[in-house]
Coordinates of C-alpha atoms in Angstrom, one line a residue:
Chain M
M2 CA 11.3 -18.5 -93.6
V3 CA 7.7 -19.6 -93.6
R4 CA 5.6 -17.1 -91.6
E5 CA 2.6 -18.4 -89.8
P6 CA 0.5 -16.3 -87.4
V7 CA 0.1 -19.0 -84.7
R8 CA 3.8 -19.4 -84.4
I9 CA 4.4 -15.7 -84.0
K10 CA 3.9 -15.5 -80.2
W11 CA 3.5 -11.7 -79.6
I12 CA 0.4 -11.4 -81.9
W13 CA -1.8 -13.2 -79.5
P14 CA -1.3 -11.3 -76.2
V15 CA -1.7 -8.0 -78.2
L16 CA -4.9 -9.3 -79.7
V17 CA -6.3 -10.2 -76.3
V18 CA -5.5 -6.7 -74.9
I19 CA -7.2 -5.1 -77.9
I20 CA -10.2 -7.3 -77.5
L21 CA -10.5 -6.7 -73.7
L22 CA -10.1 -2.9 -74.0
G23 CA -13.1 -2.9 -76.4
V24 CA -15.4 -4.4 -73.8
P25 CA -16.6 -2.0 -71.1
W26 CA -16.0 -4.3 -68.1
Y27 CA -13.5 -1.9 -66.6
L28 CA -15.6 1.3 -66.8
P29 CA -18.0 2.5 -64.0
Q30 CA -21.4 0.9 -64.6
G31 CA -24.3 3.2 -65.3
T32 CA -22.2 6.1 -66.7
I33 CA -23.1 7.7 -70.0
E34 CA -21.4 11.1 -70.5
P35 CA -19.7 12.4 -72.6
V36 CA -21.6 11.6 -75.7
I37 CA -19.3 11.6 -78.7
M38 CA -20.8 11.7 -82.3
G39 CA -24.0 10.1 -80.9
F40 CA -22.1 7.4 -79.1
P41 CA -21.9 7.3 -75.3
Y42 CA -18.2 7.5 -74.4
W43 CA -17.8 3.8 -73.6
A44 CA -19.4 2.7 -76.9
F45 CA -17.1 5.2 -78.7
I46 CA -14.1 3.6 -77.0
S47 CA -15.4 0.2 -78.2
F48 CA -15.9 1.6 -81.7
L49 CA -12.3 2.8 -81.7
M50 CA -11.0 -0.5 -80.4
T51 CA -12.9 -2.3 -83.1
A52 CA -11.2 -0.2 -85.8
I53 CA -7.9 -0.9 -84.1
L54 CA -8.8 -4.6 -84.1
S55 CA -9.5 -4.5 -87.9
L56 CA -6.2 -2.6 -88.5
F57 CA -4.3 -5.0 -86.4
L58 CA -5.7 -8.1 -88.1
G59 CA -4.9 -6.5 -91.5
Y60 CA -1.3 -6.1 -90.3
V61 CA -1.1 -9.7 -89.2
I62 CA -2.6 -10.9 -92.5
N63 CA -0.1 -8.8 -94.6
R64 CA 3.0 -9.2 -92.5
C65 CA 2.8 -12.4 -90.5
W66 CA 1.4 -14.9 -93.0
D67 CA 3.4 -16.2 -95.9
M68 CA 3.5 -19.9 -96.4
E69 CA 2.3 -21.1 -99.8
T70 CA 4.9 -19.4 -102.1
L71 CA 7.8 -20.5 -100.0
L72 CA 6.5 -24.1 -99.7
D73 CA 5.8 -24.2 -103.4
N74 CA 9.2 -22.9 -104.4
S75 CA 11.2 -25.2 -102.1
S76 CA 10.1 -28.5 -103.5
G77 CA 6.6 -28.5 -105.0
K78 CA 3.3 -29.5 -103.5
D79 CA 3.3 -33.1 -104.6
K80 CA 6.3 -34.3 -102.8
G81 CA 5.5 -32.4 -99.7
G82 CA 4.6 -35.5 -97.7
E83 CA 8.1 -36.9 -97.7
R84 CA 9.5 -33.7 -96.2
K85 CA 10.2 -33.4 -92.5
Chain G
M21 CA -41.5 -8.2 -91.2
K22 CA -44.6 -6.7 -92.8
L23 CA -44.6 -4.3 -95.6
P24 CA -48.2 -4.1 -96.7
F25 CA -47.4 -1.3 -99.2
I26 CA -45.5 -3.7 -101.3
G27 CA -48.0 -6.4 -102.4
W28 CA -48.0 -7.1 -106.1
H29 CA -45.0 -4.9 -106.8
G30 CA -43.2 -7.1 -104.3
V31 CA -44.2 -10.2 -106.1
I32 CA -42.9 -8.8 -109.4
T33 CA -39.7 -7.7 -107.8
I34 CA -39.0 -11.0 -106.1
V35 CA -39.8 -13.1 -109.2
A36 CA -37.7 -10.8 -111.5
Y37 CA -34.8 -10.8 -109.0
A38 CA -34.8 -14.6 -108.6
L39 CA -34.9 -15.2 -112.3
F40 CA -32.1 -12.7 -112.8
I41 CA -29.9 -14.7 -110.4
L42 CA -30.9 -17.9 -112.1
G43 CA -30.2 -16.6 -115.6
S44 CA -26.8 -15.1 -114.7
T45 CA -25.6 -18.2 -112.8
L46 CA -26.7 -20.5 -115.6
Y47 CA -25.2 -18.3 -118.3
L48 CA -21.9 -17.4 -116.6
A49 CA -21.2 -20.1 -114.0
T50 CA -22.0 -23.5 -115.5
R51 CA -19.4 -23.7 -118.3
G52 CA -16.3 -25.6 -117.3
V53 CA -17.9 -27.1 -114.2
S54 CA -17.6 -30.9 -114.1
R55 CA -20.6 -32.4 -112.3
K56 CA -18.7 -35.7 -112.2
N57 CA -15.8 -34.5 -110.0
L58 CA -16.1 -33.7 -106.3
S59 CA -13.6 -30.9 -106.2
S60 CA -14.8 -29.3 -109.4
F61 CA -18.4 -29.4 -108.3
Y62 CA -18.2 -28.6 -104.6
L63 CA -15.1 -26.3 -104.6
A64 CA -15.2 -24.7 -108.1
N65 CA -12.0 -26.7 -108.9
K66 CA -10.2 -24.8 -106.1
G67 CA -10.0 -21.8 -108.3
L68 CA -12.0 -19.0 -106.7
G69 CA -10.3 -15.7 -107.3
P70 CA -10.2 -12.7 -105.0
L71 CA -13.4 -11.0 -106.0
L72 CA -15.7 -14.1 -106.0
L73 CA -14.1 -15.5 -102.8
F74 CA -14.5 -12.2 -101.0
F75 CA -18.2 -11.9 -102.0
T76 CA -19.0 -15.5 -101.2
L77 CA -17.4 -15.2 -97.8
F78 CA -19.2 -11.9 -97.2
A79 CA -22.7 -12.8 -98.5
T80 CA -22.6 -16.2 -96.8
Q81 CA -21.7 -14.8 -93.4
Y82 CA -24.4 -12.2 -93.3
S83 CA -27.8 -13.7 -93.5
G84 CA -31.4 -12.4 -93.5
N85 CA -31.1 -12.4 -89.7
T86 CA -28.4 -9.7 -90.0
V87 CA -30.8 -7.4 -91.8
I88 CA -34.0 -8.1 -89.9
G89 CA -33.0 -9.6 -86.5
Y90 CA -30.0 -7.4 -85.7
P91 CA -31.7 -4.0 -85.8
A92 CA -34.3 -5.5 -83.5
A93 CA -31.6 -6.7 -81.1
A94 CA -30.0 -3.1 -81.2
Y95 CA -33.5 -1.7 -80.5
R96 CA -33.9 -3.9 -77.4
L97 CA -30.3 -3.9 -76.0
G98 CA -29.3 -0.4 -77.0
F99 CA -25.6 0.4 -77.4
A100 CA -24.5 -3.0 -75.9
W101 CA -25.4 -4.4 -79.2
W102 CA -22.4 -2.7 -80.7
Q103 CA -20.8 -6.1 -79.8
S104 CA -22.1 -7.4 -83.1
V105 CA -19.4 -5.5 -85.0
P106 CA -16.3 -6.7 -83.1
Y107 CA -17.6 -10.2 -82.9
M108 CA -17.9 -10.3 -86.7
V109 CA -14.4 -8.8 -87.0
L110 CA -13.2 -11.6 -84.7
V111 CA -14.2 -14.2 -87.1
I112 CA -11.1 -13.2 -89.0
A113 CA -9.0 -13.8 -85.9
G114 CA -10.7 -17.2 -85.7
Y115 CA -9.5 -17.9 -89.2
L116 CA -6.0 -16.9 -88.4
L117 CA -5.8 -19.6 -85.8
F118 CA -5.9 -22.4 -88.4
A119 CA -6.7 -21.2 -92.0
P120 CA -3.1 -20.5 -93.0
R121 CA -2.0 -24.0 -92.3
L122 CA -5.2 -25.7 -93.3
H123 CA -5.2 -24.0 -96.7
V124 CA -1.8 -25.4 -97.8
V125 CA -2.5 -28.8 -96.3
S126 CA -5.9 -29.0 -98.0
K127 CA -4.3 -28.2 -101.4
K128 CA -1.7 -30.9 -101.0
Y129 CA -4.2 -33.6 -100.1
G130 CA -7.1 -32.5 -102.2
F131 CA -9.6 -32.0 -99.4
V132 CA -13.2 -31.4 -100.4
T133 CA -15.0 -31.3 -97.0
P134 CA -14.0 -30.6 -93.4
S135 CA -14.4 -34.3 -92.7
D136 CA -11.5 -35.0 -95.1
W137 CA -9.2 -33.3 -92.5
F138 CA -10.5 -35.6 -89.8
D139 CA -10.0 -38.6 -91.9
K140 CA -6.4 -37.7 -92.8
R141 CA -5.4 -36.5 -89.4
F142 CA -7.0 -39.1 -87.1
N143 CA -7.4 -42.0 -89.5
S144 CA -10.4 -43.2 -87.5
K145 CA -13.8 -44.0 -88.9
A146 CA -15.5 -43.2 -85.6
V147 CA -13.9 -39.8 -85.3
T148 CA -14.8 -38.9 -88.9
L149 CA -18.3 -40.2 -88.6
V150 CA -19.1 -38.3 -85.3
A151 CA -17.6 -35.1 -86.7
T152 CA -19.6 -35.5 -89.9
L153 CA -22.8 -36.1 -88.1
L154 CA -22.3 -33.1 -85.8
M155 CA -21.6 -30.9 -88.7
A156 CA -24.5 -32.2 -90.7
Y157 CA -26.8 -31.7 -87.7
G158 CA -25.7 -28.1 -87.3
L159 CA -26.0 -27.4 -91.0
L160 CA -29.5 -28.9 -91.0
N161 CA -30.6 -26.6 -88.2
Y162 CA -29.0 -23.7 -89.9
L163 CA -30.8 -24.5 -93.2
L164 CA -34.1 -24.8 -91.4
E165 CA -33.6 -21.4 -89.8
Q166 CA -32.9 -19.9 -93.2
L167 CA -35.9 -21.5 -94.8
V168 CA -38.2 -20.1 -92.0
A169 CA -36.7 -16.7 -92.4
M170 CA -37.2 -16.9 -96.2
G171 CA -40.8 -17.8 -95.8
Q172 CA -41.5 -15.0 -93.3
A173 CA -39.7 -12.4 -95.4
I174 CA -41.5 -13.3 -98.6
S175 CA -45.0 -13.6 -97.1
G176 CA -44.4 -10.4 -95.0
L177 CA -43.0 -8.4 -97.8
T178 CA -45.7 -9.3 -100.3
A179 CA -48.4 -8.8 -97.7
G180 CA -49.4 -12.4 -98.0
V181 CA -49.9 -12.3 -101.8
I182 CA -47.2 -15.0 -101.9
P183 CA -48.1 -17.4 -99.0
Y184 CA -45.2 -18.5 -96.8
I185 CA -44.7 -22.0 -98.1
Y186 CA -45.0 -21.1 -101.8
G187 CA -42.4 -18.4 -101.4
V188 CA -39.9 -20.8 -99.9
I189 CA -40.6 -23.5 -102.5
F190 CA -40.1 -20.9 -105.3
L191 CA -36.8 -19.6 -104.1
V192 CA -35.5 -23.1 -103.1
T193 CA -36.3 -24.4 -106.5
I194 CA -34.3 -21.6 -108.1
M195 CA -31.4 -22.3 -105.8
L196 CA -31.5 -26.0 -106.4
I197 CA -31.4 -25.5 -110.2
Y198 CA -28.3 -23.3 -110.2
E199 CA -26.6 -25.5 -107.6
W200 CA -27.4 -28.6 -109.6
M201 CA -25.9 -27.1 -112.7
G202 CA -23.0 -25.1 -111.4
G203 CA -22.1 -26.2 -107.9
M204 CA -19.8 -23.9 -106.0
K205 CA -19.0 -21.7 -109.0
A206 CA -22.7 -20.9 -109.4
V207 CA -23.1 -20.3 -105.6
A208 CA -20.2 -17.9 -105.6
L209 CA -21.5 -15.9 -108.5
A210 CA -25.0 -15.8 -107.0
D211 CA -23.3 -14.6 -103.7
F212 CA -21.5 -11.9 -105.6
I213 CA -24.8 -10.5 -107.0
N214 CA -26.5 -10.9 -103.6
G215 CA -23.6 -9.4 -101.8
V216 CA -23.8 -6.2 -103.9
V217 CA -27.5 -5.9 -103.3
I218 CA -27.2 -6.4 -99.6
L219 CA -24.6 -3.7 -99.3
I220 CA -26.6 -1.1 -101.4
G221 CA -29.8 -2.1 -99.5
V222 CA -28.6 -1.6 -95.9
I223 CA -26.4 1.4 -96.5
G224 CA -29.2 3.1 -98.5
F225 CA -31.7 2.2 -95.8
V226 CA -29.6 3.7 -93.0
L227 CA -29.3 7.0 -94.9
L228 CA -33.0 7.2 -95.5
A229 CA -33.8 6.2 -91.9
W230 CA -31.4 9.0 -90.7
A231 CA -33.1 11.5 -93.0
N232 CA -36.6 10.5 -92.1
F233 CA -36.4 9.7 -88.3
G234 CA -33.6 11.9 -87.1
S235 CA -29.9 11.5 -86.5
L236 CA -28.1 9.1 -84.3
S237 CA -27.3 11.9 -81.8
S238 CA -31.0 12.8 -81.4
A239 CA -31.9 9.1 -81.0
T240 CA -29.2 8.8 -78.3
Q241 CA -30.4 11.9 -76.5
N242 CA -33.9 10.6 -76.6
L243 CA -32.8 7.2 -75.2
I244 CA -30.9 9.0 -72.4
A245 CA -34.2 10.6 -71.4
T246 CA -36.5 7.6 -71.8
A247 CA -34.4 4.5 -71.4
P248 CA -30.9 5.4 -69.9
K249 CA -30.1 1.7 -69.4
K250 CA -29.7 1.3 -73.1
V251 CA -27.0 4.0 -73.3
A252 CA -25.2 3.5 -70.0
V253 CA -22.1 1.2 -69.3
P254 CA -23.8 -2.2 -69.0
P255 CA -23.5 -4.4 -65.9
L256 CA -20.5 -6.8 -65.6
Q257 CA -22.6 -9.8 -66.7
T258 CA -23.3 -8.1 -70.0
S259 CA -19.6 -7.6 -70.6
V260 CA -19.0 -11.3 -69.8
N261 CA -21.7 -12.0 -72.3
W262 CA -19.9 -9.9 -75.0
I263 CA -16.7 -11.9 -74.5
S264 CA -18.6 -15.1 -74.6
M265 CA -20.2 -14.0 -77.9
Y266 CA -16.7 -13.1 -79.2
I267 CA -15.6 -16.7 -78.6
L268 CA -18.8 -18.3 -79.9
V269 CA -19.0 -16.3 -83.1
G270 CA -15.2 -15.7 -83.6
I271 CA -14.4 -19.4 -83.5
G272 CA -17.8 -20.8 -84.4
A273 CA -18.3 -18.9 -87.7
A274 CA -14.7 -19.6 -88.8
V275 CA -15.1 -23.4 -88.4
Y276 CA -18.5 -23.5 -90.2
P277 CA -18.2 -26.3 -92.7
H278 CA -19.0 -23.9 -95.5
A279 CA -16.5 -21.4 -94.2
I280 CA -13.8 -24.1 -94.1
Q281 CA -14.7 -25.1 -97.7
R282 CA -14.1 -21.6 -98.8
I283 CA -10.6 -21.8 -97.4
Y284 CA -10.1 -24.9 -99.6
A285 CA -11.7 -23.2 -102.6
A286 CA -9.4 -20.2 -102.6
D287 CA -7.2 -20.4 -105.7
S288 CA -4.1 -19.3 -103.7
E289 CA -3.0 -18.0 -100.4
K290 CA -2.7 -14.5 -101.8
T291 CA -6.4 -14.6 -102.8
L292 CA -7.4 -15.9 -99.3
K293 CA -5.3 -13.2 -97.6
K294 CA -6.8 -10.5 -99.8
S295 CA -10.4 -11.7 -99.1
L296 CA -9.9 -11.9 -95.3
L297 CA -8.2 -8.5 -95.3
R298 CA -11.4 -7.0 -96.8
M299 CA -13.6 -9.1 -94.6
A300 CA -12.0 -7.5 -91.5
W301 CA -13.7 -4.2 -92.4
M302 CA -17.0 -5.5 -93.6
P303 CA -18.7 -5.6 -90.2
F304 CA -18.6 -1.8 -90.1
F305 CA -20.7 -1.7 -93.3
T306 CA -23.1 -4.4 -92.3
T307 CA -23.7 -5.2 -88.6
G308 CA -22.4 -1.7 -87.8
V309 CA -25.0 -0.1 -90.2
V310 CA -27.9 -2.2 -89.0
F311 CA -26.9 -1.4 -85.5
L312 CA -27.5 2.3 -86.3
I313 CA -30.8 1.4 -87.9
G314 CA -31.9 -0.2 -84.6
I315 CA -30.8 2.7 -82.5
I316 CA -32.5 5.2 -84.8
G317 CA -35.6 3.0 -84.6
T318 CA -35.8 3.5 -80.9
Q319 CA -36.7 7.1 -81.6
A320 CA -39.0 6.3 -84.5
F321 CA -41.0 3.7 -82.7
P322 CA -40.6 3.8 -79.0
G323 CA -42.0 1.3 -76.6
L324 CA -42.2 -1.8 -78.7
D325 CA -42.2 -5.2 -76.9
K326 CA -40.0 -8.1 -77.9
M327 CA -42.2 -9.5 -80.6
Q328 CA -43.2 -6.1 -82.0
S329 CA -39.5 -5.1 -82.2
E330 CA -38.9 -8.0 -84.6
Q331 CA -41.1 -6.0 -87.1
L332 CA -39.0 -2.9 -86.7
V333 CA -37.4 -2.9 -90.1
G334 CA -40.7 -3.4 -91.8
M335 CA -42.3 -0.6 -89.8
M336 CA -39.5 1.8 -90.7
A337 CA -39.5 0.8 -94.3
N338 CA -43.3 1.4 -94.5
V339 CA -43.0 5.0 -93.3
I340 CA -40.0 5.7 -95.5
A341 CA -41.7 4.2 -98.6
G342 CA -44.8 6.3 -98.1
K343 CA -42.9 9.6 -98.6
S344 CA -41.9 9.5 -102.2
A345 CA -41.7 7.3 -105.3
F346 CA -37.9 7.1 -105.1
N347 CA -38.2 5.9 -101.5
Y348 CA -40.8 3.4 -102.5
W349 CA -38.6 1.8 -105.1
F350 CA -35.6 2.0 -102.9
M351 CA -37.4 0.1 -100.2
M352 CA -38.1 -2.5 -102.9
L353 CA -34.3 -2.7 -103.3
L354 CA -34.0 -3.3 -99.6
F355 CA -36.6 -5.9 -99.9
S356 CA -34.5 -7.6 -102.6
G357 CA -31.5 -7.2 -100.2
V358 CA -33.3 -9.2 -97.5
I359 CA -34.1 -11.9 -99.9
A360 CA -30.5 -11.7 -101.3
A361 CA -29.0 -12.1 -97.8
I362 CA -31.2 -15.2 -97.0
M363 CA -30.5 -16.8 -100.4
S364 CA -26.8 -16.3 -100.3
T365 CA -26.6 -18.0 -96.9
T366 CA -29.0 -20.8 -97.8
D367 CA -27.3 -21.8 -101.1
S368 CA -23.9 -22.1 -99.4
V369 CA -25.2 -24.1 -96.5
L370 CA -27.1 -26.3 -98.8
L371 CA -24.1 -27.0 -101.0
S372 CA -22.0 -27.7 -98.0
L373 CA -24.6 -30.1 -96.6
S374 CA -24.8 -31.8 -100.0
S375 CA -21.0 -32.2 -100.1
L376 CA -21.0 -33.8 -96.6
L377 CA -23.6 -36.2 -97.7
S378 CA -21.8 -37.2 -100.9
N379 CA -18.2 -37.1 -100.0
D380 CA -18.4 -38.2 -96.3
I381 CA -21.6 -40.2 -95.7
Y382 CA -21.9 -41.9 -99.1
G383 CA -18.2 -41.9 -100.1
K384 CA -16.8 -43.0 -96.7
V385 CA -19.5 -45.0 -95.1
I386 CA -22.1 -46.3 -97.6
K387 CA -20.1 -47.0 -100.7
P388 CA -16.4 -46.2 -100.4
N389 CA -15.6 -47.5 -103.8
A390 CA -18.2 -45.4 -105.7
D391 CA -16.8 -43.2 -108.5
E392 CA -17.0 -39.5 -108.1
A393 CA -19.8 -38.9 -110.5
E394 CA -22.0 -41.3 -108.5
K395 CA -21.0 -39.5 -105.2
V396 CA -21.9 -36.1 -106.6
M397 CA -25.2 -37.4 -107.9
W398 CA -26.0 -39.0 -104.5
G399 CA -25.2 -35.8 -102.6
K400 CA -27.5 -33.8 -104.9
I401 CA -30.4 -36.1 -104.7
T402 CA -30.3 -36.7 -100.9
G403 CA -29.7 -32.9 -100.5
I404 CA -33.0 -32.2 -102.3
I405 CA -34.9 -34.8 -100.3
L406 CA -33.6 -33.3 -97.0
V407 CA -34.6 -29.8 -98.1
F408 CA -38.1 -30.9 -98.7
L409 CA -38.3 -32.7 -95.4
L410 CA -37.1 -29.4 -93.7
L411 CA -39.7 -27.5 -95.6
L412 CA -42.3 -29.6 -93.8
I413 CA -40.8 -28.6 -90.5
A414 CA -40.4 -24.9 -91.6
W415 CA -44.1 -24.7 -92.0
K416 CA -44.3 -24.2 -88.2
P417 CA -41.9 -21.4 -87.5
P418 CA -40.3 -20.9 -84.1
A419 CA -40.7 -17.7 -82.0
T420 CA -38.0 -15.1 -82.7
L421 CA -35.0 -15.0 -85.0
V422 CA -32.0 -14.0 -82.9
E423 CA -32.4 -16.9 -80.4
I424 CA -32.2 -19.6 -83.0
F425 CA -29.1 -17.9 -84.4
T426 CA -26.9 -19.1 -81.5
L427 CA -28.3 -22.6 -81.6
K428 CA -26.4 -23.8 -84.6
F429 CA -23.1 -22.6 -83.2
E430 CA -23.5 -24.7 -80.1
V431 CA -23.0 -27.9 -82.1
L432 CA -20.9 -26.8 -85.0
I433 CA -18.2 -25.1 -82.8
Q434 CA -17.5 -28.5 -81.2
V435 CA -15.4 -29.6 -84.2
A436 CA -13.0 -26.6 -83.5
P437 CA -10.4 -28.4 -81.3
A438 CA -9.7 -31.0 -84.1
F439 CA -8.5 -28.0 -86.1
L440 CA -7.1 -25.7 -83.5
L441 CA -5.2 -28.5 -81.7
G442 CA -5.0 -31.2 -84.3
L443 CA -3.1 -29.0 -86.8
Y444 CA -0.3 -28.3 -84.3
W445 CA -0.1 -31.1 -81.7
K446 CA 0.6 -34.7 -82.7
G447 CA -0.4 -35.8 -79.2
L448 CA -4.1 -35.1 -79.8
S449 CA -5.4 -38.6 -80.0
K450 CA -8.5 -40.2 -81.5
T451 CA -9.9 -41.0 -78.1
G452 CA -9.3 -37.5 -76.9
V453 CA -10.8 -35.7 -79.8
L454 CA -13.8 -38.1 -80.0
L455 CA -14.7 -37.8 -76.3
G456 CA -14.1 -34.0 -76.4
M457 CA -16.5 -33.5 -79.3
L458 CA -19.2 -35.7 -77.7
S459 CA -18.9 -34.1 -74.2
G460 CA -18.9 -30.6 -75.6
A461 CA -22.0 -31.3 -77.8
V462 CA -23.8 -33.0 -74.9
L463 CA -23.2 -30.1 -72.5
A464 CA -24.0 -27.4 -75.1
G465 CA -27.1 -29.3 -76.4
G466 CA -28.2 -30.1 -72.9
M467 CA -28.1 -26.4 -71.8
T468 CA -29.9 -25.4 -74.9
F469 CA -32.7 -28.0 -74.6
S470 CA -33.1 -27.3 -70.9
G471 CA -33.7 -23.6 -71.8
M472 CA -30.5 -22.4 -70.1
K473 CA -29.0 -20.2 -72.7
T474 CA -26.1 -18.9 -70.6
L475 CA -24.5 -19.6 -67.3
W476 CA -23.0 -16.5 -65.5
G477 CA -23.1 -14.8 -69.0
W478 CA -21.3 -17.6 -70.8
H479 CA -23.1 -19.3 -73.7
G480 CA -23.7 -23.1 -73.7
G481 CA -21.6 -23.5 -76.8
V482 CA -18.6 -21.7 -75.2
L483 CA -18.9 -23.8 -72.0
G484 CA -19.2 -26.9 -74.2
L485 CA -16.1 -25.8 -76.2
G486 CA -14.2 -25.3 -72.9
L487 CA -15.1 -28.8 -71.6
N488 CA -14.4 -30.2 -75.1
I489 CA -10.8 -28.8 -75.0
V490 CA -10.1 -30.0 -71.5
I491 CA -11.4 -33.5 -72.2
S492 CA -9.6 -33.6 -75.5
V493 CA -6.2 -32.8 -73.8
V494 CA -6.7 -34.9 -70.7
F495 CA -7.8 -38.0 -72.6
S496 CA -5.1 -37.5 -75.2
L497 CA -2.6 -37.7 -72.4
L498 CA -4.3 -40.6 -70.7
F499 CA -4.9 -42.6 -73.9
P500 CA -2.3 -41.5 -76.4
D501 CA -2.2 -42.9 -79.9
K502 CA 0.6 -45.4 -80.8
K503 CA 3.9 -43.8 -81.5
E504 CA 3.8 -44.7 -85.2
E505 CA 0.3 -43.3 -85.5
Q506 CA 1.5 -40.0 -83.9
E507 CA 4.3 -39.8 -86.4
R508 CA 2.0 -40.5 -89.3
A509 CA -0.4 -37.7 -88.0
E510 CA 2.5 -35.3 -87.7
E511 CA 3.6 -36.0 -91.3
V512 CA 0.3 -34.6 -92.5
Y513 CA 1.2 -31.1 -91.4
S514 CA 4.8 -31.0 -90.3
W515 CA 6.1 -30.3 -93.8
V516 CA 4.7 -26.7 -93.6
V517 CA 7.1 -25.9 -90.7
R518 CA 10.4 -24.8 -92.1

């Protein structure tokens, strides 16, 4: 089976959740403390969510994307246009 | 950026560095490049391996603005500028929306430019021409911005020993020579060298800044006492603005013409995957590091206004360089890093523009039956003429750097629906995609020209993209292509679905 990220539906809602949790819209405006490793807590959350985002995208690239080898093996690139 | 300490040493460094790039590219990257074949010249024969592909993606994406403009933005916005890290990571998510399919399709049909996709998919001269003109316009703006940055960096860093315009002409000439001789292969090799220098420069700089001006924690404590707004959870509108930036950069940077050409140029899917995998972590080492520089800078030089803050990196470098001979020469390396970042973006944009001129304007409109050698030559020569016209405009540089950065996205992002929808939905019609691109560009351009950068926190480019998608879909449903046209369009990509 050819694996293509856009056709694997669960990836995208998960991505949206990771993205939205990294933006401080849901936290009380004006708050700062605690400060963690020099980051105010909300920026630290955003830092962690960015790392999770990179990890997740890495997972998607490795596990949910495999097209070329399968397409090449099945009938070669040149005749691809006739295939349906 | 002013570094008066550098002067003549700066001149020597810059000349030596530029000649080193020229020598290495001419020696290593011109053999085996046919200047008579579009794919060989503009896409390195679609044979870029993992290392070169990664560095050319990386160095092209991060420009001089990243090194000079971004610390200034962090200085002004405080921790809300952390957004520059996730939005750069999201460029990879942007790629995942279309690159896997586009890569295999481009290999099958031998695409050279993004316009080749428009041509194959929509089979309409009007659609291809409008898309090509939008992309060329965006690329020209982008190139202009890089030329201005280049001139400012050189004249600032050599304390005016090299005047603005001579500095730009010198570096542009170097780039034009290696591009003329080696095309994409030379650009990728130059990007590799530049990429390494950028990384060493910014990471070294943050370590020295940390050691000389105090840690991140002390800068944060200082900000809490002096400017708590820069440390506190920002207002809702700023959060909306983050998300808008995510869409603008995440999708916009992925559909840059030169980014799309790097998807074509990857020698295999495995290579492309490997490069994108590494790219997903690079923002931590680039925009993340320069973010720290900006925050540390708030403690080193408090109270700068907007224009002064643009000089932040130069001010910090000056103090650091004054402390020891090692620091001095390390700052010289940072100086090369800034030039490297600008060069590596400029050469890629220039090559992409030249390919649009030769493959799409000349090859599809002016003289469709021209042979490839003629097309390549035409692209090179008109590219050079355009660069020199831009140089005349670049003489009068605009106000600050970060604001022009979003400008180019506004237009370039309008080609996105043709990829994001066109690769998956046969119903996307010529009429729909054409009206979509035009209405999106008009809205985004209109907002920009009227001085309205955002509306309720949303950028003009993102609102334009939203309108573009709605118009594309609605008009595709109202004015669909003929059934046989839809079937022909579907054949272009349907073979990948199995």
